[in-house]
Amino acid sequence: MENTNEYLFNYRGYNFERALIDIEFLKNIEDFEIRDDDVFIITYPKSGTIWTQQILSLIFYEEHRNGTENIKTIDRVPFLEYNIHHLEYAQRPSPRLFSSHIPYYLAPRGLKSKKAKMLYIYRNPKDVLVSFFHFSNLVSLLEASDTIEHYMETFLDGKVVGSRWFDHIKGWYEHRHDFNILFLSYEEMKKDLRNSVLKLSKFFDKELSEEDVDAVVIQASFEKMKSDARANYDVILSDEIGTRNSDGRFLRKGTVGDWKNHFTVEQSERFDRIFHKNMKDFPLKFIWDLNEE
Ligand code: PPS
């Protein structure tokens, strides 16, 4: 099958992480039973998933906010298609929070009742590419690439987990009316985290006091997450997924515009041309550098 190799498993035209996938679950994913109060975070990889898992977990769970329970964020907001801790989804109390990288056409049908709320987090694809490049070189489950030049080709061809970035975001956006889904960008969260938290608590009907909002904003900062074992995935990387380099971190840099430190001018211009060709008339705004705002 196209794009299927030792790292990727292609199912219905979309690449999954081979080592983490349960094929039987995948075959039934569209029938996965949805509750009206389920919450889904949808992302293309490296777009801010674990950050948003942390934010929603803090918004939804008082015990997470005040630190009275020590549950890992991944177990609060598990990945639907990568159930690495074998959680019993059907036994979980409501509201259940999930995250997922699936394309719109593999979404459980129950989401189309538009009752369950969904959040699509997107990030400028040059920074996605750079983050993915480093992550692919870090974890043993992904194919390493020696140069950005080589990785750019792989990424643009969609020979990565998540397949083509363009297809993922356009697919979800073009089908947004089929779902109850809010689009929010990584860069918007970076620019004004407090305002983003307020936006999210409003969308999810979670009333938070000023102190609650402060607690979410503080604990969702890059620095706090780096030192929070529940949130930073360090243990998952070292003990469960496996790394090629023990110095690497899931929370690597957490900035906007790191692509400028990696792309040559020619690579950037080439990427721009491909971006404009693919994203012509696409209405969502992308922020490539916070200083240019
Ligand atoms: S994955 O593997 O798809 O789940 O990765 P994902 O979590 O989507 O993306 C990882 C990038 O998100 C950054 N990150 C953050 N940025 C800012 N603030 C906070 N709190 C935060 N938490 C995670 C993380 O550092 C990865 O980006 P890069 O650019 O590699 O640093």
mmCIF file of N, CA and C in Angstrom, residues 57-58 60-71 76 219 230:
data_model
loop_
_atom_site.group_PDB
_atom_site.id
_atom_site.type_symbol
_atom_site.label_atom_id
_atom_site.label_comp_id
_atom_site.label_asym_id
_atom_site.label_seq_id
_atom_site.Cartn_x
_atom_site.Cartn_y
_atom_site.Cartn_z
ATOM 1 N N SER A 57 -7.509 19.761 30.102
ATOM 2 C CA SER A 57 -7.517 18.994 31.346
ATOM 3 C C SER A 57 -7.607 19.950 32.544
ATOM 4 N N LEU A 58 -6.873 21.056 32.471
ATOM 5 C CA LEU A 58 -6.917 22.043 33.554
ATOM 6 C C LEU A 58 -8.275 22.740 33.622
ATOM 7 N N PHE A 60 -11.199 21.435 32.623
ATOM 8 C CA PHE A 60 -12.266 20.500 32.981
ATOM 9 C C PHE A 60 -12.126 19.880 34.371
ATOM 10 N N TYR A 61 -10.887 19.708 34.838
ATOM 11 C CA TYR A 61 -10.696 18.976 36.095
ATOM 12 C C TYR A 61 -10.101 19.859 37.177
ATOM 13 N N GLU A 62 -10.917 20.146 38.167
ATOM 14 C CA GLU A 62 -10.458 20.949 39.299
ATOM 15 C C GLU A 62 -9.248 20.285 39.972
ATOM 16 N N GLU A 63 -9.286 18.950 40.036
ATOM 17 C CA GLU A 63 -8.198 18.210 40.713
ATOM 18 C C GLU A 63 -6.876 18.358 39.957
ATOM 19 N N HIS A 64 -6.973 18.580 38.660
ATOM 20 C CA HIS A 64 -5.761 18.818 37.893
ATOM 21 C C HIS A 64 -5.259 20.241 38.168
ATOM 22 N N ARG A 65 -6.224 21.169 38.211
ATOM 23 C CA ARG A 65 -5.868 22.580 38.462
ATOM 24 C C ARG A 65 -5.200 22.776 39.808
ATOM 25 N N ASN A 66 -5.792 22.147 40.838
ATOM 26 C CA ASN A 66 -5.217 22.398 42.169
ATOM 27 C C ASN A 66 -4.227 21.326 42.601
ATOM 28 N N GLY A 67 -3.930 20.402 41.711
ATOM 29 C CA GLY A 67 -2.866 19.430 41.976
ATOM 30 C C GLY A 67 -3.209 18.372 43.011
ATOM 31 N N THR A 68 -4.487 18.164 43.295
ATOM 32 C CA THR A 68 -4.840 17.158 44.309
ATOM 33 C C THR A 68 -4.861 15.744 43.734
ATOM 34 N N GLU A 69 -4.823 15.637 42.420
ATOM 35 C CA GLU A 69 -4.738 14.303 41.813
ATOM 36 C C GLU A 69 -3.544 14.278 40.879
ATOM 37 N N ASN A 70 -2.844 13.165 40.886
ATOM 38 C CA ASN A 70 -1.654 13.090 40.054
ATOM 39 C C ASN A 70 -1.899 12.113 38.902
ATOM 40 N N ILE A 71 -2.670 12.586 37.932
ATOM 41 C CA ILE A 71 -2.975 11.742 36.767
ATOM 42 C C ILE A 71 -2.299 12.373 35.553
ATOM 43 N N ARG A 76 -5.741 11.647 31.026
ATOM 44 C CA ARG A 76 -6.926 12.517 31.130
ATOM 45 C C ARG A 76 -7.525 12.733 29.743
ATOM 46 N N GLN A 219 -0.191 27.071 34.626
ATOM 47 C CA GLN A 219 0.229 25.665 34.478
ATOM 48 C C GLN A 219 0.326 25.203 33.026
ATOM 49 N N ARG A 230 3.420 15.248 34.813
ATOM 50 C CA ARG A 230 2.135 14.791 34.274
ATOM 51 C C ARG A 230 1.967 15.238 32.825
#
